[in-house]
PDB file of C-alpha atoms and ligand atoms in Angstrom:
ATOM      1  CA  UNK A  55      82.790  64.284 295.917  1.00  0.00           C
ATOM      2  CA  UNK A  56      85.393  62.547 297.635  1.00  0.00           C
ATOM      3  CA  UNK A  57      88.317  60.548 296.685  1.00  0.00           C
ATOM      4  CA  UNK A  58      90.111  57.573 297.308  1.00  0.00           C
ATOM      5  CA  UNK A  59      93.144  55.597 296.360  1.00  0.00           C
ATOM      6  CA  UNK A  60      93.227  52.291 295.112  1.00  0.00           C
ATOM      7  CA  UNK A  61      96.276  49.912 294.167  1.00  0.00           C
ATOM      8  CA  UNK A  62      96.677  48.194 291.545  1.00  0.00           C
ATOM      9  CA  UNK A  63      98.736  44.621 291.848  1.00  0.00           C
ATOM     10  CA  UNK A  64     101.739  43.044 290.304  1.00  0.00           C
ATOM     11  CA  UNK A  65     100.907  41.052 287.114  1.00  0.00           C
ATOM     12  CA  UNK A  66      99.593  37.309 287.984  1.00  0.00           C
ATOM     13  CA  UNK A  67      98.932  38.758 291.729  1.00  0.00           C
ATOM     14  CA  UNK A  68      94.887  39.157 293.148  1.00  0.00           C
ATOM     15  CA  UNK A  69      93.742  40.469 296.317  1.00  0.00           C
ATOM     16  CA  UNK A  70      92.562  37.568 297.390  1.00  0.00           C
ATOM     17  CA  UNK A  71      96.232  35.395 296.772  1.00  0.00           C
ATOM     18  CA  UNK A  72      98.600  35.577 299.788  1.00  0.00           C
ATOM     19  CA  UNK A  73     100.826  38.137 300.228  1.00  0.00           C
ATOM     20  CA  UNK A  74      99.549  39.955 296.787  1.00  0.00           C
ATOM     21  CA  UNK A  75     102.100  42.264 295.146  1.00  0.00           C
ATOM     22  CA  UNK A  76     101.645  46.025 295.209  1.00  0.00           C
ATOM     23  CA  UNK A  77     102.402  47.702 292.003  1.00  0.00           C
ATOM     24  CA  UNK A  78     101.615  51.232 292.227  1.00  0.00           C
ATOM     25  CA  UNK A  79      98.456  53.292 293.603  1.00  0.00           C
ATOM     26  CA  UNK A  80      95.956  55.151 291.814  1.00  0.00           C
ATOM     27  CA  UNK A  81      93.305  57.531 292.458  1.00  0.00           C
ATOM     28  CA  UNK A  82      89.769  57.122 291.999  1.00  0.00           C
ATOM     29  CA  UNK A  83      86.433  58.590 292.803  1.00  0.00           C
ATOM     30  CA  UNK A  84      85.241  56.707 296.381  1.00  0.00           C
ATOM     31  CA  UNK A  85      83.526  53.690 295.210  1.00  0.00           C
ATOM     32  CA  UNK A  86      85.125  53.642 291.863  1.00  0.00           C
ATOM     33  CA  UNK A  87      87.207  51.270 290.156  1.00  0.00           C
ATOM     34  CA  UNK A  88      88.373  52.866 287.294  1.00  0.00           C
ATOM     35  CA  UNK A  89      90.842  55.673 288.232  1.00  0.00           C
ATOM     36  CA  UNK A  90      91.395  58.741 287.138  1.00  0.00           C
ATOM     37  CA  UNK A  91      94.344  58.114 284.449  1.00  0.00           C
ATOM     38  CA  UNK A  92      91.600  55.696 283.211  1.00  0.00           C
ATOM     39  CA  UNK A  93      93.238  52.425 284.310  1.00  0.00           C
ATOM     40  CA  UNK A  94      90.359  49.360 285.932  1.00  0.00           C
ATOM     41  CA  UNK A  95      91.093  48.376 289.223  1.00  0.00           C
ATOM     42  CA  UNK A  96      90.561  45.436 290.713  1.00  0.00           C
ATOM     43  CA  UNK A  97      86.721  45.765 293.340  1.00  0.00           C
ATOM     44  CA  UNK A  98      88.477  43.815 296.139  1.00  0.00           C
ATOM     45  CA  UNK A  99      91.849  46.067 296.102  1.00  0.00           C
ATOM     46  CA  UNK A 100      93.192  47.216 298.441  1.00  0.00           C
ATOM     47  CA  UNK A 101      92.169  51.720 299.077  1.00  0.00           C
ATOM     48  CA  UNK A 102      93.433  54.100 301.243  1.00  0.00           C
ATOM     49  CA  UNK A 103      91.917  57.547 302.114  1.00  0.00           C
ATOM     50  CA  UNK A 104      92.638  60.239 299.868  1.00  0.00           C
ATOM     51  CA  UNK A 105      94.399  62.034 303.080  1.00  0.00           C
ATOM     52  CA  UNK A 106      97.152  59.107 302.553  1.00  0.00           C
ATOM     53  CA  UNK A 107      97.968  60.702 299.150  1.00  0.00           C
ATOM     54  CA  UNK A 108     101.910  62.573 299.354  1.00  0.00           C
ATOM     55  CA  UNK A 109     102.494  60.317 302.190  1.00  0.00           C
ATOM     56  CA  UNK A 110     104.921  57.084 302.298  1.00  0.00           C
ATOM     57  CA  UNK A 111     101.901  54.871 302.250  1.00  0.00           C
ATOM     58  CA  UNK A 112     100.566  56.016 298.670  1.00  0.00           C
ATOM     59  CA  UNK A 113     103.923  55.072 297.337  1.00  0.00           C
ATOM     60  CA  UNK A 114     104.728  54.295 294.626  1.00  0.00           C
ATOM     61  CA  UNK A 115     101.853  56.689 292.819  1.00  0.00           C
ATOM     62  CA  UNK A 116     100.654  56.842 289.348  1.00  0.00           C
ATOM     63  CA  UNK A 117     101.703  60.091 287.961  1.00  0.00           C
ATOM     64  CA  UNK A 118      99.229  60.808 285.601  1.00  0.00           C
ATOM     65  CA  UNK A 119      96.469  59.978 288.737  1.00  0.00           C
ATOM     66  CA  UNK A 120      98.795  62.463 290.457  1.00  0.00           C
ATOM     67  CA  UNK A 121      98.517  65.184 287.872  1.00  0.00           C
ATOM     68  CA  UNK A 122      94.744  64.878 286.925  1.00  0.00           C
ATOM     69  CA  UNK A 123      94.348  65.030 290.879  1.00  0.00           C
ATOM     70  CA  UNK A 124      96.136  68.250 290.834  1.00  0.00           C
ATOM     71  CA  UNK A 125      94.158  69.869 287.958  1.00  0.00           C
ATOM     72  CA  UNK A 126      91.104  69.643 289.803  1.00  0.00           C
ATOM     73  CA  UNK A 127      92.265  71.581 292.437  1.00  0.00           C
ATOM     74  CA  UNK A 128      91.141  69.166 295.029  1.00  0.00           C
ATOM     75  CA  UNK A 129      94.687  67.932 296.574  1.00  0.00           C
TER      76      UNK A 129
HETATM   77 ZN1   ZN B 346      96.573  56.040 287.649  1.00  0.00          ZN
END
């Protein structure tokens, strides 16, 4: 099963707005909008491969999506 990340905006802010504000990215299952600390995403956000996970371009990253990533041994 693969994973993906997914970010989740600034309050007031919508993918679809210009210039939308990142807040933080989460993990979810590909295709998924709720990630894996449990949090709905918005369908039209923005993702990123899981590969981009640890790099400068997941950050900033939800810790607890970071942890429960961890625990299942797939990062
Ligand atoms: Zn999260």
């Amino acid at each position: 099963m693969g994973y993906e990340l997914r970010a989740q905006y600034a309050e007031g802010a919508s993918p679809s707005s210009a210039g939308p504000l990142l807040e933080i990215w989460h993990m979810t299952e590909e295709g998924e909008t709720q990630a894996l600390c449990g949090r709905r995403l918005d369908p039209a956000a923005w993702t990123q491969p899981s590969t981009a996970w640890g790099t400068p371009a997941a950050d900033p990253f939800c810790r607890e999506c970071g942890v429960r990533y961890l625990r299942m041994g797939v990062g």
